PDB file of N, CA and C in Angstrom:
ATOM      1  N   UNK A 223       7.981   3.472 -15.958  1.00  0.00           N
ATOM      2  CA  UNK A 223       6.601   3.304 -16.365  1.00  0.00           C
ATOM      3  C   UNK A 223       6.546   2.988 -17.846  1.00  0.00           C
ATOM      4  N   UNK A 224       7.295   2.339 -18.472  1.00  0.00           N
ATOM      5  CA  UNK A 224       7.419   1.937 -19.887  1.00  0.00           C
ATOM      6  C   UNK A 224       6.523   1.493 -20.196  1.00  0.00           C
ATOM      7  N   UNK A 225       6.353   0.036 -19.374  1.00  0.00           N
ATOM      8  CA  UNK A 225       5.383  -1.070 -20.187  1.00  0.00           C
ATOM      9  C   UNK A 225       4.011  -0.551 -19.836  1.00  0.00           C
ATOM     10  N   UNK A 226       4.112  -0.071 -18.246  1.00  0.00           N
ATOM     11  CA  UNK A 226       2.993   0.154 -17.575  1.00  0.00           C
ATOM     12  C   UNK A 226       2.404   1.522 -18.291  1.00  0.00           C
ATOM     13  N   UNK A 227       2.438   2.141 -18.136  1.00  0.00           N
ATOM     14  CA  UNK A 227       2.107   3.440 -19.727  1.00  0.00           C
ATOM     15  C   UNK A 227       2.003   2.972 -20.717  1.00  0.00           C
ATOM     16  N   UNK A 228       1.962   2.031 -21.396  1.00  0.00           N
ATOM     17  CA  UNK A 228       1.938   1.634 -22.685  1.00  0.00           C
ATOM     18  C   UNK A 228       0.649   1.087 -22.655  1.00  0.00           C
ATOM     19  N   UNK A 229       0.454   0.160 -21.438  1.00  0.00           N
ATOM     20  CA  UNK A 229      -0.516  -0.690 -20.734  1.00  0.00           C
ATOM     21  C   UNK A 229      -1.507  -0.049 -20.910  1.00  0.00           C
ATOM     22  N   UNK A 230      -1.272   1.417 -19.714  1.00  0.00           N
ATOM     23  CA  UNK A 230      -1.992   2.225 -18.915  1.00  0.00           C
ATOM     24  C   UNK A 230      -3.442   2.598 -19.944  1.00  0.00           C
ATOM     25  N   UNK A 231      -2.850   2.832 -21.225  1.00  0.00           N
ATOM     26  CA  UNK A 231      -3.707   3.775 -22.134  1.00  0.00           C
ATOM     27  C   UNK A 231      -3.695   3.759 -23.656  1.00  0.00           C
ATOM     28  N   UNK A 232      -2.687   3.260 -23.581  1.00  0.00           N
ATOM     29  CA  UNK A 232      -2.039   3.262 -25.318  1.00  0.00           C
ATOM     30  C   UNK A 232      -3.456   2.230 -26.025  1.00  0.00           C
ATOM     31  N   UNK A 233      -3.465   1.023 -25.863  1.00  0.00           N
ATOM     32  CA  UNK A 233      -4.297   0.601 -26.079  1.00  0.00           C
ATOM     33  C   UNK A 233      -5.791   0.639 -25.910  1.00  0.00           C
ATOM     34  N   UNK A 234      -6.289   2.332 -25.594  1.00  0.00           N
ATOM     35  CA  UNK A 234      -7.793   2.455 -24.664  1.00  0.00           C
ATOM     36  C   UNK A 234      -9.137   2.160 -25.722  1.00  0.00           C
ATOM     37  N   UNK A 235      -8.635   1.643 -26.706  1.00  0.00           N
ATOM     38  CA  UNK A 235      -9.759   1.432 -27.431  1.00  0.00           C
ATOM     39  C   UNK A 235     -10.611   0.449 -27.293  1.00  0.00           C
ATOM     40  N   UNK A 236     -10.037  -0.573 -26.411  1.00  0.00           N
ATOM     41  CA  UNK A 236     -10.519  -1.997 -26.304  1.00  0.00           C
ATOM     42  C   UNK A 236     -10.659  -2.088 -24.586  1.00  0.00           C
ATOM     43  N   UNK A 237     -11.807  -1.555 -23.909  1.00  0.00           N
ATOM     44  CA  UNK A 237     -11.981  -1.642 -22.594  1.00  0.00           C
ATOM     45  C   UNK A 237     -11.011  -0.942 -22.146  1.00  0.00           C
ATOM     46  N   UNK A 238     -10.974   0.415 -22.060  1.00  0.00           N
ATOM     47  CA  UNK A 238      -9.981   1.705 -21.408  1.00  0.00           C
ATOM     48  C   UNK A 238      -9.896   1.392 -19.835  1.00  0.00           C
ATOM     49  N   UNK A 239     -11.319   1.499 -19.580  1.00  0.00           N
ATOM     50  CA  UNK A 239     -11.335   1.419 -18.128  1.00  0.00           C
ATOM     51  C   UNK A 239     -10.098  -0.608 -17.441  1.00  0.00           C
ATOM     52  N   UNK A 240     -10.497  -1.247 -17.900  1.00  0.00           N
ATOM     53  CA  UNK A 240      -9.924  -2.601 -17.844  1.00  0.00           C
ATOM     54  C   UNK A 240      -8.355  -2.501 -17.669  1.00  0.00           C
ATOM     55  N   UNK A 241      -7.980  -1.771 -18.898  1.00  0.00           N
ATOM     56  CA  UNK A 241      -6.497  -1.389 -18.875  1.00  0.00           C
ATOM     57  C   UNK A 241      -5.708  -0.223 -18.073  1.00  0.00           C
ATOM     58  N   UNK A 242      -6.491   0.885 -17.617  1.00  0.00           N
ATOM     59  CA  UNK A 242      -6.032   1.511 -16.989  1.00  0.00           C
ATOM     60  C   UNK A 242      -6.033   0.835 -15.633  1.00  0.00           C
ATOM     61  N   UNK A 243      -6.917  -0.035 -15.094  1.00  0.00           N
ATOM     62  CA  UNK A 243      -7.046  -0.310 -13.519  1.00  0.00           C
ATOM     63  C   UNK A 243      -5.778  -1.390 -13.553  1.00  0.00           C
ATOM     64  N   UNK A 244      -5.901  -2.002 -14.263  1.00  0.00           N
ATOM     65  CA  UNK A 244      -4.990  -3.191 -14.577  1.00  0.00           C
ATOM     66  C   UNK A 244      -3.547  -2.544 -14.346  1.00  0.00           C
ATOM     67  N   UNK A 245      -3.321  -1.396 -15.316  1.00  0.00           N
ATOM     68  CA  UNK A 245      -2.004  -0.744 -14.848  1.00  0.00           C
ATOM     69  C   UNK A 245      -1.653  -0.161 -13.732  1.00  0.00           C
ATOM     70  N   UNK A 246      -2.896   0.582 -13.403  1.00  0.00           N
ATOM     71  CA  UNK A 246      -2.788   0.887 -12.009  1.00  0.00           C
ATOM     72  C   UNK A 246      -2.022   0.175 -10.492  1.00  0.00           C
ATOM     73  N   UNK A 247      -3.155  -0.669 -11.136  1.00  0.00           N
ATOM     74  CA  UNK A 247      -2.409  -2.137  -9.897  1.00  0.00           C
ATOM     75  C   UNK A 247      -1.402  -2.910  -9.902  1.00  0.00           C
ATOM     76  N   UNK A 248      -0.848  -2.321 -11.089  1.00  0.00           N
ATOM     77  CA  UNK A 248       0.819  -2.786 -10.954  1.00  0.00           C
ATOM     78  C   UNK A 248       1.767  -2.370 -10.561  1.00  0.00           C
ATOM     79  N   UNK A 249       1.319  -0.335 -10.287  1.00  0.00           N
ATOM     80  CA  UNK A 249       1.837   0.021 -10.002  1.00  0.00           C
ATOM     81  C   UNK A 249       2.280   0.186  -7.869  1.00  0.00           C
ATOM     82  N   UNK A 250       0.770  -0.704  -7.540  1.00  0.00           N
ATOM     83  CA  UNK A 250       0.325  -1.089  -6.257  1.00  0.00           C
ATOM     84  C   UNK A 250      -0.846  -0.035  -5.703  1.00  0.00           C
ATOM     85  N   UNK A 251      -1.019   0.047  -6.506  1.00  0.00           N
ATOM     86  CA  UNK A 251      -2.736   0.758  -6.060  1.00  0.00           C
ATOM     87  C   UNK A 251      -3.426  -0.110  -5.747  1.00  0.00           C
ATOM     88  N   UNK A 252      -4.256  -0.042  -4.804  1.00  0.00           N
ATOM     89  CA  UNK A 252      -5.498  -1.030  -4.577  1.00  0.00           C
ATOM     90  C   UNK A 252      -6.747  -1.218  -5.693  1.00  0.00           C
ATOM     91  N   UNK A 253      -6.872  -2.665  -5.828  1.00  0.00           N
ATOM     92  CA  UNK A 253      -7.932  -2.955  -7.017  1.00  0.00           C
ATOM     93  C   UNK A 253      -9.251  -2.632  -7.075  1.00  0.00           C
ATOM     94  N   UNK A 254      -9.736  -2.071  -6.279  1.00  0.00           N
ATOM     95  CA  UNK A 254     -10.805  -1.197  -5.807  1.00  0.00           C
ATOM     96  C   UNK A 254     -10.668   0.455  -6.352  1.00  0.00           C
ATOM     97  N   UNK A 255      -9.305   0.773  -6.115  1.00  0.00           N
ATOM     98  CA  UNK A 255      -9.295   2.311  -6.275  1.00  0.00           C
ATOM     99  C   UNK A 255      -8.628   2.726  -7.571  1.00  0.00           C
ATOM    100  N   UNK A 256      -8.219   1.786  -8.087  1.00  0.00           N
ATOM    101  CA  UNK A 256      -7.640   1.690  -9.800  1.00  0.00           C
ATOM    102  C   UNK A 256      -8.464   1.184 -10.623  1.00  0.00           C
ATOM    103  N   UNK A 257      -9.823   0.363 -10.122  1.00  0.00           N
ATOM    104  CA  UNK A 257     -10.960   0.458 -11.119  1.00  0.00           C
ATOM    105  C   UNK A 257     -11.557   1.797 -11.277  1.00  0.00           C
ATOM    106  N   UNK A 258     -11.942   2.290  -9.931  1.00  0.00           N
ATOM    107  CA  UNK A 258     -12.815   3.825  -9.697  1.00  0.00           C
ATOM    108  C   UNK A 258     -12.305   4.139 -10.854  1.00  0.00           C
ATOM    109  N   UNK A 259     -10.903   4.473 -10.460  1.00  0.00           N
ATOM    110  CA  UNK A 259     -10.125   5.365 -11.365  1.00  0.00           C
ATOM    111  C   UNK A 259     -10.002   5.497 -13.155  1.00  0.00           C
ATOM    112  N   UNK A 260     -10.188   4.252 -13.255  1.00  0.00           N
ATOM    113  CA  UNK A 260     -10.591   3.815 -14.790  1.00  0.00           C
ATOM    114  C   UNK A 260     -11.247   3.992 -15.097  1.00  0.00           C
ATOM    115  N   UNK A 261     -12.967   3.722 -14.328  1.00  0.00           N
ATOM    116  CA  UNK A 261     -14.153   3.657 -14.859  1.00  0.00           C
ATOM    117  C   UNK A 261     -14.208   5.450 -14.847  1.00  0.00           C
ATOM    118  N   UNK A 262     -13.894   6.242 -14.280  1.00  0.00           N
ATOM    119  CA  UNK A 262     -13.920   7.310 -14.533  1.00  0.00           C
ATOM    120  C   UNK A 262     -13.148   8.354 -15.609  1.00  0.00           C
ATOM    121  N   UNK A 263     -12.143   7.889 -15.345  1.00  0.00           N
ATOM    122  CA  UNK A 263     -11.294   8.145 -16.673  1.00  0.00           C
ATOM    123  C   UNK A 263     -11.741   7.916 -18.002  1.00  0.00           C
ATOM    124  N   UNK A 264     -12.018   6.491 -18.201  1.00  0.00           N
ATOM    125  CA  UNK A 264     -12.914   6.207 -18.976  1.00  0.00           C
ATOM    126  C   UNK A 264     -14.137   6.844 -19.543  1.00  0.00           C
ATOM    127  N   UNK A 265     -15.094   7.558 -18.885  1.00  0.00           N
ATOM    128  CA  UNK A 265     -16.123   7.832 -18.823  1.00  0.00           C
ATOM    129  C   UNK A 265     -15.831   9.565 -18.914  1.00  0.00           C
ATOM    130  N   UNK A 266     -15.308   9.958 -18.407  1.00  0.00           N
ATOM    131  CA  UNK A 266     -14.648  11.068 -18.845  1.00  0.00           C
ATOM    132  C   UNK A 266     -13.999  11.818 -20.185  1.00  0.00           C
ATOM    133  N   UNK A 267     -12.913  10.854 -20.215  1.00  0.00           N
ATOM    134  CA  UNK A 267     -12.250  11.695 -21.422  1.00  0.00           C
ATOM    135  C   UNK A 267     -12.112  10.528 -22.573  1.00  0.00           C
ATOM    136  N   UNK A 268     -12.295  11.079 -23.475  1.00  0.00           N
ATOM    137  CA  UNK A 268     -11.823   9.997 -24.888  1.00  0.00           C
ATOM    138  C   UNK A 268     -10.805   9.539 -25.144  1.00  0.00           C
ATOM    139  N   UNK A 269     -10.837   9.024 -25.820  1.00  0.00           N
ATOM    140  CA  UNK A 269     -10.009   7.916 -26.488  1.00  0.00           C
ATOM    141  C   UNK A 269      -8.483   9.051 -26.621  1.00  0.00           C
ATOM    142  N   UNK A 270      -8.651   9.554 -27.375  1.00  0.00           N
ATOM    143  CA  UNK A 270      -7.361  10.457 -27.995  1.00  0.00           C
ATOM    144  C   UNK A 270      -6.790  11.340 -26.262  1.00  0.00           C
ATOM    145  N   UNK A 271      -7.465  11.839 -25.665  1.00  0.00           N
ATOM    146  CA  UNK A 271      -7.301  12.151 -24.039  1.00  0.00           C
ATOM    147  C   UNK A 271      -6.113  11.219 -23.389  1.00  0.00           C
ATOM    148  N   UNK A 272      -6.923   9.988 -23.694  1.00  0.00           N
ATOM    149  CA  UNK A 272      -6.060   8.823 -22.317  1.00  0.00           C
ATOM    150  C   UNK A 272      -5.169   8.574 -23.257  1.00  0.00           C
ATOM    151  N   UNK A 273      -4.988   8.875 -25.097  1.00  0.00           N
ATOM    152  CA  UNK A 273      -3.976   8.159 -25.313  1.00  0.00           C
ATOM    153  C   UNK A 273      -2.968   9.512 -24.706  1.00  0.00           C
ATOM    154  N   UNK A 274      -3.253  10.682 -24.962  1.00  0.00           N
ATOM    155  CA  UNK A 274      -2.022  11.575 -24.526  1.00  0.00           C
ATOM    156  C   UNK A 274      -1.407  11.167 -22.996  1.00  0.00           C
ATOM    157  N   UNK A 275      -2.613  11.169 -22.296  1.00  0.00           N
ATOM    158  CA  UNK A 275      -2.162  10.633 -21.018  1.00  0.00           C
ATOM    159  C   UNK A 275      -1.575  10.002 -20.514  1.00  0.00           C
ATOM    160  N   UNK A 276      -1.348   8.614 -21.540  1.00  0.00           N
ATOM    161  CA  UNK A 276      -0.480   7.640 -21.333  1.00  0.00           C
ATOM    162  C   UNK A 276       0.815   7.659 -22.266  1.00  0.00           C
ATOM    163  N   UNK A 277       1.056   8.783 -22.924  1.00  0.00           N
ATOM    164  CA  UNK A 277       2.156   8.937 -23.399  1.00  0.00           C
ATOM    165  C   UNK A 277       3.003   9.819 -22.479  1.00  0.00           C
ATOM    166  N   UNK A 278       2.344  10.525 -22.303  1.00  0.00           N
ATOM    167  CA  UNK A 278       2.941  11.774 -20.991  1.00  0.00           C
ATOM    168  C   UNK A 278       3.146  11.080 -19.562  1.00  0.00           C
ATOM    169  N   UNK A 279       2.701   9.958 -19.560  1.00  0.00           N
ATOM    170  CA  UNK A 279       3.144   9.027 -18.607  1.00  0.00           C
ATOM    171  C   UNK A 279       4.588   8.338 -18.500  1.00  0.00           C
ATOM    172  N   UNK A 280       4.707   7.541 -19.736  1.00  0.00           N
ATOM    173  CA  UNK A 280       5.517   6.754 -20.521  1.00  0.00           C
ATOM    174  C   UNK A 280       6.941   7.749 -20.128  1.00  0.00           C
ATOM    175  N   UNK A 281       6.414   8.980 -20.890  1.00  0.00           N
ATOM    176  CA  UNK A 281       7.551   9.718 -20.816  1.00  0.00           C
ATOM    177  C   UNK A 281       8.000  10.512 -20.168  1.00  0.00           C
ATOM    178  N   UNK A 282       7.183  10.511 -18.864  1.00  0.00           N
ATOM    179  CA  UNK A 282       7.803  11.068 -18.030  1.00  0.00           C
ATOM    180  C   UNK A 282       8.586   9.766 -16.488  1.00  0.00           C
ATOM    181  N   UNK A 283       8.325   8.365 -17.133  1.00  0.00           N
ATOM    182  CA  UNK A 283       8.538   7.475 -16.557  1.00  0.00           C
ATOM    183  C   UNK A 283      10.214   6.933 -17.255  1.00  0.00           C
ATOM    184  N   UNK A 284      10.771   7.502 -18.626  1.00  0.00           N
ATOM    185  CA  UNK A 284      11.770   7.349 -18.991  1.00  0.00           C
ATOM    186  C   UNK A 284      13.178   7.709 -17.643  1.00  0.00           C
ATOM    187  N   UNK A 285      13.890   6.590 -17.708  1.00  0.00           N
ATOM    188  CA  UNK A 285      15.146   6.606 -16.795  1.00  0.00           C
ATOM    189  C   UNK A 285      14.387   7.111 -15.336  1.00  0.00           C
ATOM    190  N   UNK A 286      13.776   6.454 -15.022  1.00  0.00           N
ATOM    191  CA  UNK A 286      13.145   6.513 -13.313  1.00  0.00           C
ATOM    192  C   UNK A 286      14.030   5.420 -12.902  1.00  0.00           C
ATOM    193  N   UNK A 287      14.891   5.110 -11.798  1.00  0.00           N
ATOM    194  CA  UNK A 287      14.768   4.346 -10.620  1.00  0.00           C
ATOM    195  C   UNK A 287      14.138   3.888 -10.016  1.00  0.00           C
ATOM    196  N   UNK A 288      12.585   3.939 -10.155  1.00  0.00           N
ATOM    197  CA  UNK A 288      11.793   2.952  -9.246  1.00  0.00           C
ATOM    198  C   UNK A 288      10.904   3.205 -10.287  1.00  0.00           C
ATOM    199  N   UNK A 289      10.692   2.357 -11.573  1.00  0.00           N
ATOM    200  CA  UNK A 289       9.678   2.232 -12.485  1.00  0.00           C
ATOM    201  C   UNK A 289       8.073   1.396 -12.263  1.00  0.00           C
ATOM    202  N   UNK A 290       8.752   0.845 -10.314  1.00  0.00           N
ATOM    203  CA  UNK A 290       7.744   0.429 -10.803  1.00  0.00           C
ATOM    204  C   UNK A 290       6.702   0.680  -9.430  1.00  0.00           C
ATOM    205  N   UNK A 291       6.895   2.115  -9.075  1.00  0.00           N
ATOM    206  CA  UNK A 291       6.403   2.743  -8.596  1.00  0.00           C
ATOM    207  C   UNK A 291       5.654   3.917  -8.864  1.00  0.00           C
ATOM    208  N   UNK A 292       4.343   4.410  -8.674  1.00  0.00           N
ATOM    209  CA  UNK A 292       4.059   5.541  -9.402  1.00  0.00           C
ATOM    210  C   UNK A 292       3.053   5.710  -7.866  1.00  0.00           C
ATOM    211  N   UNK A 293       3.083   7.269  -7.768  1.00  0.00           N
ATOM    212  CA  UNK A 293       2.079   8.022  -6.336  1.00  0.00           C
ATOM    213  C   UNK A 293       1.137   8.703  -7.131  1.00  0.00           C
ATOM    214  N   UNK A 294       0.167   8.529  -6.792  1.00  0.00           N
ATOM    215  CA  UNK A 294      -0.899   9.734  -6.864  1.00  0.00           C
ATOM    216  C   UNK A 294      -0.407  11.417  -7.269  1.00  0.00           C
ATOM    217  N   UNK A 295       0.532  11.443  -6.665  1.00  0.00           N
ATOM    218  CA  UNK A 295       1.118  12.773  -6.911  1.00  0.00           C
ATOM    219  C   UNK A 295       1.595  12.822  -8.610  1.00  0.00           C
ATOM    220  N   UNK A 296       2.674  11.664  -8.354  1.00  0.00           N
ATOM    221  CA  UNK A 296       2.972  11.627  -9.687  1.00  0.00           C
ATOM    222  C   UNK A 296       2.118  11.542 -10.513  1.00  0.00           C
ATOM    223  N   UNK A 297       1.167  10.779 -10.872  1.00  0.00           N
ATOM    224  CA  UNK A 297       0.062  10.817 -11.903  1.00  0.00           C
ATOM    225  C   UNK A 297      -0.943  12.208 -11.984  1.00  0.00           C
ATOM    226  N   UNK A 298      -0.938  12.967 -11.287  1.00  0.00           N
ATOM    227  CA  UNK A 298      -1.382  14.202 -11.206  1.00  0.00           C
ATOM    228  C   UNK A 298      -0.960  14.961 -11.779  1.00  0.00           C
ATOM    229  N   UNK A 299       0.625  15.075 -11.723  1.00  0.00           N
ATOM    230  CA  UNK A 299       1.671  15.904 -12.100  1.00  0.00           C
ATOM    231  C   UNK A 299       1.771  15.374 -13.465  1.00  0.00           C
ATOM    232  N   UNK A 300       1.512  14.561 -13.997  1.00  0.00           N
ATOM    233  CA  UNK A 300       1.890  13.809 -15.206  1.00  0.00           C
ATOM    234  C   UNK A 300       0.551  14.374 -16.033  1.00  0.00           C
ATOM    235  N   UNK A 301      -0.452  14.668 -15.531  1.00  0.00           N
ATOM    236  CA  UNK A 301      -1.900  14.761 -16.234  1.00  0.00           C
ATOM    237  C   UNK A 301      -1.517  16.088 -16.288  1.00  0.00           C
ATOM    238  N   UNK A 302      -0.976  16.822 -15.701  1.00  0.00           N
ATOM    239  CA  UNK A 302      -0.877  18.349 -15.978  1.00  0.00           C
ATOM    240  C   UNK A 302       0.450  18.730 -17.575  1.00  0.00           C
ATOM    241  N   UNK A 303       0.502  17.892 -17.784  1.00  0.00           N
ATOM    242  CA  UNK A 303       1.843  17.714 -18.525  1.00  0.00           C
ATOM    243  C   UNK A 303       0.911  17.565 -19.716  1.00  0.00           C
ATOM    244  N   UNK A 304      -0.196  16.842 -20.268  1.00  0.00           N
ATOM    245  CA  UNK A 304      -0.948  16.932 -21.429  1.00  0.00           C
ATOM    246  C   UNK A 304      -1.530  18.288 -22.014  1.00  0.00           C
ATOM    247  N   UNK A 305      -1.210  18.687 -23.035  1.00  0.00           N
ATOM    248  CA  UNK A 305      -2.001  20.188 -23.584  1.00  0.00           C
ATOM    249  C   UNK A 305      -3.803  20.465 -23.200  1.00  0.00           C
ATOM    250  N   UNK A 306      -4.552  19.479 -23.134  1.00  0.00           N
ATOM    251  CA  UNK A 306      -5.238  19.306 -22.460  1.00  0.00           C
ATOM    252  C   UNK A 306      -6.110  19.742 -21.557  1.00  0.00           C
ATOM    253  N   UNK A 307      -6.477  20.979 -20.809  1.00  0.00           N
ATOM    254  CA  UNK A 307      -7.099  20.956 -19.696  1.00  0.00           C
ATOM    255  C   UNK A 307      -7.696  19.851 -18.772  1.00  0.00           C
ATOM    256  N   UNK A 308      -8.820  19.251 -19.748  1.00  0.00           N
ATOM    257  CA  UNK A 308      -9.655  18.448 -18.783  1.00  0.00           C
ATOM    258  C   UNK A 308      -9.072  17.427 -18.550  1.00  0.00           C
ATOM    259  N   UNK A 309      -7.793  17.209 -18.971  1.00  0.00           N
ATOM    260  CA  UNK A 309      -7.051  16.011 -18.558  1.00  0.00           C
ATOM    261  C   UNK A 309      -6.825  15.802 -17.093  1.00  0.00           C
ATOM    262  N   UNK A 310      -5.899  16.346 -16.459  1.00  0.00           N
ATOM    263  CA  UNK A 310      -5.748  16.792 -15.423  1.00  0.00           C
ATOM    264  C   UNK A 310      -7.348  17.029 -14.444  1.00  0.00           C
ATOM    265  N   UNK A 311      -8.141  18.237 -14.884  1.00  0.00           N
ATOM    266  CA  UNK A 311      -9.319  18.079 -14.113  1.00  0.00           C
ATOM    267  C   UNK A 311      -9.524  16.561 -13.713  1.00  0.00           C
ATOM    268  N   UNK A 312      -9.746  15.796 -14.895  1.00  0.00           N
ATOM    269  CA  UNK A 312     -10.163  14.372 -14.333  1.00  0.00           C
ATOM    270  C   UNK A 312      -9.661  13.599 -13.621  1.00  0.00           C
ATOM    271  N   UNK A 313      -8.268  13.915 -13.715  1.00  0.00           N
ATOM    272  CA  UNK A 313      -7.309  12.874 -13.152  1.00  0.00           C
ATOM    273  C   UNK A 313      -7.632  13.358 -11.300  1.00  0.00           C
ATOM    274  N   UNK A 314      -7.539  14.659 -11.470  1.00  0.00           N
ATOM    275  CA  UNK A 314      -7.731  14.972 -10.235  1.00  0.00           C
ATOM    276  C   UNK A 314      -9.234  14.541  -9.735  1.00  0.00           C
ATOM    277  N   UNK A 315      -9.593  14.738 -10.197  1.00  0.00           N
ATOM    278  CA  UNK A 315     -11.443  14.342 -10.102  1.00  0.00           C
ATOM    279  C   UNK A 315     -11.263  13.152  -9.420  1.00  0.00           C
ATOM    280  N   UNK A 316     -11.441  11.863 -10.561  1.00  0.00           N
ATOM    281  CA  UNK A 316     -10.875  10.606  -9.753  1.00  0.00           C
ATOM    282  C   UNK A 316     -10.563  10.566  -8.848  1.00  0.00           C
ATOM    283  N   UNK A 317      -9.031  11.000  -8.925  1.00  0.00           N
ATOM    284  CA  UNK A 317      -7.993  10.738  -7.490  1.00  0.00           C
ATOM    285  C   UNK A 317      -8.938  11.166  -6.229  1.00  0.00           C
ATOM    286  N   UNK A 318      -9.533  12.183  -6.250  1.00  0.00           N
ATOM    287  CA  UNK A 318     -10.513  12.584  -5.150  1.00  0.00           C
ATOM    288  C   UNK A 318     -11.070  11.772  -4.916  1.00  0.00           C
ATOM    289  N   UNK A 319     -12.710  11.430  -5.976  1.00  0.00           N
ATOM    290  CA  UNK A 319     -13.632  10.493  -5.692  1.00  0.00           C
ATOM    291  C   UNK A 319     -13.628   9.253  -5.396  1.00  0.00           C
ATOM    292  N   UNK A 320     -12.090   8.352  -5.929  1.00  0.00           N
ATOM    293  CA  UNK A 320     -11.690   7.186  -5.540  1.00  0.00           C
ATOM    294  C   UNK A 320     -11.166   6.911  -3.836  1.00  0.00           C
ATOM    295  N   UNK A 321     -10.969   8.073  -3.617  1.00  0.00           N
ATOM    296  CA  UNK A 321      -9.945   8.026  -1.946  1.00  0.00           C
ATOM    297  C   UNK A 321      -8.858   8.092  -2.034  1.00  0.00           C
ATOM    298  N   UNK A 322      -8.088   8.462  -3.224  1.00  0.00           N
ATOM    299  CA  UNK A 322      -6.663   8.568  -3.358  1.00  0.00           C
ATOM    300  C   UNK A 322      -6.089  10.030  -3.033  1.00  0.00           C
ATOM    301  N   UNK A 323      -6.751  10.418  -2.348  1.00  0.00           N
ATOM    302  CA  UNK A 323      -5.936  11.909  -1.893  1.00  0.00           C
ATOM    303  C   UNK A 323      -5.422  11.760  -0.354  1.00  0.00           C
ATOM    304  N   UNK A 324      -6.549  10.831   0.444  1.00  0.00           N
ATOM    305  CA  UNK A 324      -6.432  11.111   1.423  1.00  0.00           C
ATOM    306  C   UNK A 324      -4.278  11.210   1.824  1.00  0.00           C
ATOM    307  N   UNK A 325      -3.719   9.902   0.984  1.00  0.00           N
ATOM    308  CA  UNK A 325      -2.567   9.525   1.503  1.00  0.00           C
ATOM    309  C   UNK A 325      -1.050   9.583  -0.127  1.00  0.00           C
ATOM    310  N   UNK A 326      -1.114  10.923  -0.116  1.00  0.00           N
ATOM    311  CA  UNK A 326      -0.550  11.201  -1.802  1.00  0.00           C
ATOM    312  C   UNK A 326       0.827  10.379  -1.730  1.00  0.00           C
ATOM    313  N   UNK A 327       1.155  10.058  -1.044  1.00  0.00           N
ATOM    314  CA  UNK A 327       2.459   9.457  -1.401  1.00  0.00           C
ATOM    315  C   UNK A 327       2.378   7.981  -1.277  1.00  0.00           C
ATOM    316  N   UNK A 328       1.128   7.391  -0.955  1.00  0.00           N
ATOM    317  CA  UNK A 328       1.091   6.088  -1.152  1.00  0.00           C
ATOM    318  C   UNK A 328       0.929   5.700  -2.889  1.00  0.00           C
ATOM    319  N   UNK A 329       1.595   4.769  -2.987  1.00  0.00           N
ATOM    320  CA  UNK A 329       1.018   4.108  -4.030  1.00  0.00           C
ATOM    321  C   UNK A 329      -0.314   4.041  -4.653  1.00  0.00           C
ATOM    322  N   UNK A 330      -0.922   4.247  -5.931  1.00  0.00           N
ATOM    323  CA  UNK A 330      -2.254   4.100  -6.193  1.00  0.00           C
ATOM    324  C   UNK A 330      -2.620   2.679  -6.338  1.00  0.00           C
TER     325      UNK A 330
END
């Protein structure tokens, strides 16, 4: 998740929501459920939030074997990894309200 974390958030100052869905869907999430996911994220937590988020991404995406895969699970588990509280709340939030729970090991 190098580039795609870098993607994901690093840059959220300039259309957060845009860049997170964008990363999302690279990772093969559906473009429907990686906007939700943005526009909420977005709308949620600030700027300094998604940047932790997407560092705690990044780095927990260091030396993966399938970089260019990421589950729902994983991004959950990754939001719990920010000092943060409401990080995580949201992520989970989303993942709910988008439809990404129903199937956690699919791709987002």
């Amino acid at each position: 998740m190098t580039v795609g974390a870098s993607a994901l958030l690093l840059a959220a100052c300039v259309n957060p929501s845009a860049k997170i869905a964008t990363s999302l869907k690279g990772y093969g999430f559906q473009p429907a459920q990686s906007q939700c996911v943005g526009d909420r994220l977005e709308a949620n937590l600030s700027i300094g939030q998604l940047q932790q988020l997407g560092r705690a991404a990044k780095a927990s995406r260091q030396g993966d074997t399938t970089p260019g895969r990421l589950t729902i699970s994983d991004f959950v588990r990754v939001s719990g990894q920010v000092q943060d509280p409401k990080v995580p709340l949201e992520v989970g939030k989303a993942a709910a309200a988008c439809g990404l729970l129903t199937d956690p090991a699919s791709p987002l």
